[in-house]
């Protein structure tokens, strides 16, 4: 009985570790909100994710490849051309690069309020 419990516990631990290493999909449009290249605050940046591989286009139009950071794959990425890492929020709404640049996910303009009908 003890062996069965130990085997079950070991299996559960291995399954939980694999699931916790999953990262979120960062594909989308972002706006640079702080420490932007060439002072381009508010300009758009783009990320396209295919599995663990990422393609970035920063606010200055410079492309780069990125992938999960070796030491913290569930919370950080490594950006090749910029030779720096970045940490992202658990919901993927913010990305903060090691040099201080911050990208915020651009969800577009908010929907207008519903039109009021006149009687």
Backbone as a chain_set.jsonl record, in Angstrom:
{"seq": "XXXXXXXXXXXXXXXXXXXXXXXXXXXXXXXXXXXXXXXXXXXXXXXXXXXXXXXXXXXXXXXXXXXXXXXXXXXXXXXXXXXXXXXXXXXXXXXXXXXXXXXXXXXXXXXXXXXXXXX", "coords": {"N": [[0.831, -1.2, 0.0], [1.933, 1.232, 0.774], [3.834, 1.595, -1.222], [2.22, 1.962, -3.469], [0.996, 4.401, -2.816], [3.234, 6.065, -2.727], [4.106, 5.907, -5.398], [1.884, 7.022, -6.719], [1.926, 9.628, -5.654], [4.416, 10.508, -6.631], [3.932, 10.451, -9.383], [1.9, 12.392, -9.555], [3.355, 14.664, -8.77], [5.225, 14.918, -10.854], [3.498, 15.375, -13.033], [2.32, 17.823, -12.254], [4.536, 19.527, -12.269], [5.213, 19.653, -14.993], [2.921, 20.917, -16.011], [2.988, 23.381, -14.718], [5.104, 24.625, -15.919], [4.197, 25.617, -18.272], [3.802, 28.324, -20.488], [2.156, 31.451, -21.274], [0.339, 32.619, -24.186], [1.829, 35.102, -25.961], [1.232, 36.464, -28.243], [0.316, 39.323, -30.051], [-0.609, 42.843, -30.182], [1.232, 45.513, -28.855], [1.849, 48.46, -26.87], [4.449, 50.751, -26.511], [5.276, 52.048, -23.442], [7.117, 53.112, -21.701], [10.496, 54.212, -21.408], [11.14, 54.026, -24.174], [12.593, 53.219, -27.36], [14.344, 55.717, -29.121], [12.603, 57.649, -28.149], [9.962, 56.952, -28.725], [7.342, 56.86, -27.426], [4.214, 55.368, -26.928], [4.08, 54.245, -29.419], [3.404, 51.389, -31.495], [4.22, 47.934, -30.882], [4.932, 44.579, -31.834], [4.206, 41.115, -31.294], [4.624, 37.837, -32.351], [3.847, 34.582, -31.742], [4.933, 31.269, -32.028], [4.519, 28.312, -30.879], [7.117, 27.787, -28.574], [8.742, 29.696, -29.693], [9.327, 33.137, -30.474], [8.591, 36.029, -32.408], [9.568, 39.307, -32.539], [8.721, 42.72, -33.063], [9.874, 45.742, -32.511], [9.041, 49.053, -31.18], [10.448, 50.785, -32.792], [10.536, 49.521, -35.165], [12.341, 47.463, -35.434], [13.212, 44.143, -36.0], [13.287, 41.046, -34.11], [14.232, 37.864, -32.744], [12.966, 35.707, -30.206], [12.845, 33.655, -27.238], [11.785, 31.363, -24.609], [13.323, 32.126, -21.5], [16.195, 30.47, -20.296], [16.535, 29.998, -17.522], [14.171, 30.779, -16.268], [11.657, 29.827, -17.616], [8.856, 30.098, -17.528], [8.237, 32.691, -16.922], [9.913, 34.537, -18.092], [11.492, 35.879, -21.067], [14.067, 35.622, -23.573], [15.608, 37.958, -25.604], [17.022, 37.962, -28.653], [18.404, 39.815, -30.619], [18.541, 42.156, -29.135], [19.982, 41.378, -27.024], [19.141, 40.904, -24.36], [17.007, 40.198, -21.547], [13.501, 39.744, -20.701], [10.751, 40.205, -18.549], [7.472, 38.955, -18.155], [4.062, 39.713, -17.301], [1.79, 37.605, -15.414], [-0.677, 37.522, -16.766], [0.002, 38.348, -19.262], [-0.237, 40.999, -20.019], [1.648, 43.012, -19.573], [5.036, 43.632, -20.461], [8.248, 43.782, -19.331], [11.36, 44.895, -20.093], [14.87, 44.223, -19.543], [16.348, 46.573, -19.774], [14.642, 48.53, -18.924], [12.566, 49.294, -20.581], [9.079, 49.232, -21.179], [6.356, 47.404, -22.341], [2.923, 47.534, -22.997], [0.005, 45.619, -23.396], [-1.963, 46.259, -26.208], [-5.233, 46.728, -26.457], [-6.875, 47.916, -28.205], [-9.282, 50.473, -29.098], [-11.738, 51.391, -26.642], [-15.096, 50.123, -26.603], [-17.81, 52.102, -27.832], [-20.315, 53.733, -25.816], [-23.597, 52.258, -25.531], [-26.143, 53.277, -27.832], [-28.674, 55.61, -26.963], [-32.104, 55.232, -27.014], [-34.641, 57.331, -28.162], [-37.817, 58.241, -26.933]], "CA": [[0.0, 0.0, 0.0], [2.816, 2.381, 0.856], [4.451, 1.733, -2.538], [1.214, 2.532, -4.366], [0.845, 5.81, -2.442], [4.452, 6.759, -3.143], [4.078, 5.977, -6.86], [0.851, 7.977, -7.084], [2.427, 10.954, -5.292], [5.477, 10.855, -7.565], [3.285, 10.725, -10.659], [1.21, 13.689, -9.431], [4.372, 15.719, -8.722], [5.769, 15.077, -12.198], [2.459, 15.986, -13.86], [2.154, 19.223, -11.849], [5.705, 20.279, -12.701], [5.086, 19.901, -16.418], [1.846, 21.877, -16.257], [3.341, 24.705, -14.209], [6.108, 25.212, -16.793], [3.533, 26.15, -19.451], [3.709, 29.781, -20.507], [0.973, 31.943, -21.973], [0.545, 33.08, -25.551], [2.09, 36.537, -25.955], [0.916, 37.033, -29.55], [-0.566, 40.476, -30.012], [-0.106, 44.196, -30.367], [1.594, 46.173, -27.6], [2.271, 49.856, -26.969], [5.586, 51.073, -25.664], [4.792, 53.074, -22.518], [8.189, 53.673, -20.872], [11.873, 53.993, -21.865], [11.033, 53.553, -25.557], [13.701, 53.581, -28.251], [14.222, 56.97, -29.869], [11.511, 58.449, -27.611], [8.72, 56.602, -29.417], [6.316, 56.484, -26.452], [2.898, 55.216, -27.52], [4.15, 53.532, -30.688], [3.056, 49.983, -31.373], [5.177, 46.846, -31.036], [4.174, 43.371, -32.154], [4.783, 39.811, -30.991], [3.983, 36.673, -32.943], [4.376, 33.405, -31.061], [4.684, 29.974, -32.635], [5.079, 27.406, -29.867], [7.95, 28.562, -27.663], [9.495, 30.71, -30.434], [8.651, 34.421, -30.614], [9.12, 37.047, -33.306], [9.231, 40.622, -32.01], [8.967, 43.916, -33.844], [9.76, 46.776, -31.481], [8.391, 50.316, -31.539], [11.249, 51.448, -33.818], [10.463, 48.708, -36.366], [13.464, 46.543, -35.477], [12.775, 42.774, -35.707], [14.151, 40.194, -33.303], [13.683, 36.578, -32.325], [13.037, 35.508, -28.755], [12.429, 32.338, -26.758], [11.734, 31.339, -23.142], [14.607, 32.202, -20.809], [16.647, 29.162, -19.826], [16.427, 29.856, -16.07], [12.802, 31.035, -15.805], [10.885, 29.765, -18.861], [7.431, 30.403, -17.36], [8.013, 34.1, -16.608], [10.866, 35.408, -18.783], [11.94, 35.547, -22.408], [15.356, 36.176, -23.963], [15.48, 38.619, -26.897], [18.339, 37.755, -29.265], [19.072, 40.992, -31.198], [18.745, 43.18, -28.112], [20.866, 40.768, -26.034], [18.592, 41.174, -23.032], [15.825, 39.439, -21.18], [12.295, 40.495, -20.363], [9.801, 39.475, -17.71], [6.101, 39.297, -18.529], [3.083, 39.51, -16.242], [1.088, 36.326, -15.553], [-1.774, 37.615, -17.734], [0.552, 38.761, -20.551], [-0.601, 42.382, -20.336], [2.838, 43.855, -19.486], [6.352, 43.039, -20.655], [9.276, 44.73, -18.908], [12.68, 44.485, -20.539], [15.929, 44.474, -18.566], [16.839, 47.953, -19.881], [13.63, 49.44, -18.389], [11.467, 49.481, -21.531], [7.853, 48.52, -20.814], [5.301, 47.297, -23.334], [1.595, 47.208, -22.457], [-0.834, 45.053, -24.462], [-2.901, 47.218, -26.797], [-6.508, 46.063, -26.699], [-7.669, 48.731, -29.124], [-10.143, 51.48, -28.488], [-12.896, 50.817, -25.956], [-16.358, 50.214, -27.331], [-18.6, 53.276, -27.447], [-21.499, 53.365, -25.028], [-24.752, 51.961, -26.389], [-26.947, 54.442, -28.204], [-29.931, 55.717, -26.213], [-33.267, 55.414, -27.879], [-35.568, 58.378, -27.708], [-39.22, 57.801, -26.973]], "C": [[0.867, 1.251, 0.0], [3.465, 2.638, -0.501], [3.487, 2.369, -3.534], [1.039, 4.021, -4.078], [2.044, 6.621, -2.908], [4.47, 6.933, -4.663], [3.048, 6.999, -7.335], [1.308, 9.409, -6.802], [3.517, 11.425, -6.245], [4.909, 11.212, -8.935], [2.579, 12.086, -10.638], [2.208, 14.84, -9.434], [4.959, 15.974, -10.106], [4.757, 15.757, -13.109], [2.29, 17.466, -13.524], [3.326, 20.059, -12.308], [5.618, 20.608, -14.179], [4.036, 20.946, -16.725], [2.241, 23.274, -15.803], [4.391, 25.387, -15.082], [5.489, 25.792, -18.066], [3.51, 27.671, -19.36], [2.488, 30.188, -21.319], [1.331, 32.377, -23.39], [0.686, 34.602, -25.532], [1.778, 37.203, -27.292], [-0.028, 38.223, -29.401], [0.15, 41.782, -30.29], [0.119, 44.825, -28.998], [1.894, 47.635, -27.9], [3.454, 50.044, -26.038], [5.17, 52.241, -24.766], [5.9, 53.696, -21.667], [9.543, 53.286, -21.453], [11.925, 53.448, -23.296], [12.247, 54.0, -26.366], [13.363, 54.866, -28.986], [13.048, 57.823, -29.396], [10.152, 58.155, -28.211], [7.649, 56.088, -28.453], [4.959, 56.445, -27.139], [2.899, 54.492, -28.855], [3.903, 52.043, -30.464], [4.256, 49.069, -31.588], [4.348, 45.573, -31.213], [4.942, 42.122, -31.755], [3.939, 38.756, -31.695], [4.645, 35.451, -32.334], [3.958, 32.143, -31.805], [5.328, 28.929, -31.734], [5.913, 28.224, -28.895], [8.721, 29.689, -28.357], [8.665, 31.977, -30.612], [9.362, 35.273, -31.652], [8.635, 38.387, -32.785], [9.535, 41.689, -33.042], [8.766, 45.068, -32.875], [9.179, 48.066, -32.036], [9.158, 51.09, -32.611], [11.269, 50.642, -35.12], [11.599, 47.71, -36.512], [12.996, 45.129, -35.11], [13.782, 42.033, -34.838], [13.443, 38.879, -33.038], [13.858, 36.458, -30.82], [12.544, 34.107, -28.431], [12.397, 32.366, -25.243], [13.139, 31.343, -22.545], [14.949, 30.847, -20.213], [16.361, 28.956, -18.339], [15.025, 30.09, -15.529], [11.865, 31.003, -17.01], [9.416, 30.132, -18.731], [7.166, 31.884, -17.121], [8.908, 35.061, -17.38], [11.113, 34.927, -20.206], [13.327, 36.151, -22.617], [15.23, 36.692, -25.388], [16.869, 38.668, -27.529], [19.016, 39.036, -29.721], [19.339, 42.091, -30.177], [19.664, 42.675, -27.003], [20.43, 41.101, -24.61], [17.37, 40.301, -22.792], [14.654, 40.365, -20.909], [11.413, 39.602, -19.512], [8.407, 39.907, -18.134], [5.163, 38.959, -17.384], [2.349, 38.19, -16.468], [-0.056, 36.357, -16.563], [-1.291, 38.078, -19.111], [0.251, 40.189, -20.936], [0.596, 43.333, -20.323], [4.088, 43.028, -19.739], [7.361, 44.103, -20.279], [10.637, 44.164, -19.262], [13.73, 44.884, -19.5], [16.463, 45.906, -18.629], [15.815, 48.98, -19.398], [12.466, 49.714, -19.325], [10.269, 48.651, -21.092], [6.875, 48.58, -21.977], [4.021, 46.9, -22.63], [0.732, 46.72, -23.606], [-1.851, 46.082, -24.898], [-4.177, 46.472, -27.168], [-7.397, 46.841, -27.658], [-8.493, 49.748, -28.366], [-11.292, 50.809, -27.754], [-14.154, 50.991, -26.803], [-17.13, 51.456, -26.895], [-19.798, 52.832, -26.614], [-22.674, 53.085, -25.956], [-25.583, 53.217, -26.639], [-28.25, 54.432, -27.404], [-31.053, 55.965, -27.189], [-34.163, 56.5, -27.29], [-36.974, 57.874, -27.855], [-40.115, 58.806, -27.616]], "O": [[0.565, 2.22, -0.697], [3.63, 3.794, -0.89], [3.882, 3.209, -4.343], [0.943, 4.82, -5.009], [1.892, 7.729, -3.423], [4.818, 8.006, -5.156], [3.32, 7.763, -8.261], [1.099, 10.301, -7.624], [3.55, 12.595, -6.627], [5.357, 12.167, -9.569], [2.659, 12.842, -11.607], [1.945, 15.882, -10.034], [5.168, 17.126, -10.487], [5.13, 16.635, -13.887], [2.131, 18.283, -14.43], [3.132, 21.208, -12.706], [5.921, 21.732, -14.58], [4.233, 21.779, -17.61], [1.866, 24.256, -16.443], [4.558, 26.603, -14.999], [6.2, 26.403, -18.863], [3.237, 28.238, -18.303], [1.863, 29.354, -21.975], [2.508, 32.483, -23.734], [-0.239, 35.308, -25.131], [2.036, 38.395, -27.455], [-1.044, 38.139, -28.711], [1.343, 41.816, -30.591], [-0.706, 44.685, -28.096], [2.159, 48.002, -29.045], [3.455, 49.55, -24.91], [4.762, 53.294, -25.258], [5.665, 54.693, -20.985], [9.72, 52.166, -21.934], [12.675, 52.515, -23.582], [12.849, 55.037, -26.083], [12.229, 55.069, -29.419], [12.542, 58.642, -30.163], [9.276, 59.019, -28.21], [7.112, 54.998, -28.648], [4.593, 57.381, -27.85], [1.835, 54.158, -29.376], [4.162, 51.511, -29.384], [5.17, 49.373, -32.354], [3.196, 45.511, -30.785], [6.168, 42.07, -31.86], [2.709, 38.78, -31.642], [5.865, 35.301, -32.402], [2.793, 31.969, -32.163], [6.532, 28.686, -31.813], [5.454, 29.268, -28.432], [9.294, 30.547, -27.685], [7.462, 31.913, -30.865], [10.588, 35.241, -31.762], [7.434, 38.59, -32.606], [10.494, 41.573, -33.805], [7.642, 45.351, -32.459], [8.863, 48.156, -33.222], [8.587, 51.958, -33.271], [11.942, 51.03, -36.075], [11.806, 47.163, -37.595], [12.442, 44.928, -34.029], [14.972, 42.349, -34.831], [12.217, 38.79, -33.098], [14.778, 37.032, -30.238], [11.903, 33.456, -29.257], [12.928, 33.297, -24.638], [14.032, 30.646, -23.029], [14.077, 30.158, -19.685], [15.983, 27.857, -17.933], [14.716, 29.638, -14.426], [11.327, 32.041, -17.393], [8.78, 30.451, -19.736], [6.01, 32.308, -17.114], [8.693, 36.272, -17.335], [10.968, 33.744, -20.517], [13.712, 37.087, -21.915], [14.798, 35.963, -26.281], [17.775, 39.325, -27.016], [20.116, 39.331, -29.255], [20.272, 42.876, -30.345], [20.08, 43.448, -26.139], [21.232, 41.518, -23.774], [16.787, 39.744, -23.722], [14.788, 41.588, -20.89], [11.339, 38.392, -19.728], [8.178, 41.078, -18.436], [5.421, 38.048, -16.599], [2.292, 37.704, -17.598], [-0.377, 35.329, -17.159], [-2.097, 38.188, -20.036], [0.465, 40.564, -22.088], [0.564, 44.363, -20.996], [4.196, 41.883, -19.3], [7.346, 45.203, -20.833], [11.02, 43.092, -18.793], [13.5, 45.774, -18.682], [16.981, 46.407, -17.631], [16.083, 50.181, -19.451], [11.472, 50.309, -18.908], [10.422, 47.501, -20.68], [6.598, 49.646, -22.526], [4.029, 46.027, -21.762], [0.719, 47.33, -24.675], [-2.519, 46.704, -24.072], [-4.18, 45.669, -28.101], [-8.544, 46.462, -27.893], [-8.404, 49.861, -27.143], [-11.775, 49.764, -28.191], [-14.244, 51.907, -27.62], [-17.106, 51.821, -25.72], [-20.236, 51.685, -26.704], [-22.731, 53.628, -27.059], [-25.705, 54.091, -25.78], [-28.853, 53.379, -27.195], [-30.952, 56.81, -28.078], [-34.397, 56.56, -26.083], [-37.288, 57.156, -28.804], [-41.32, 58.58, -27.723]]}, "num_chains": 1, "name": "protein.A"}
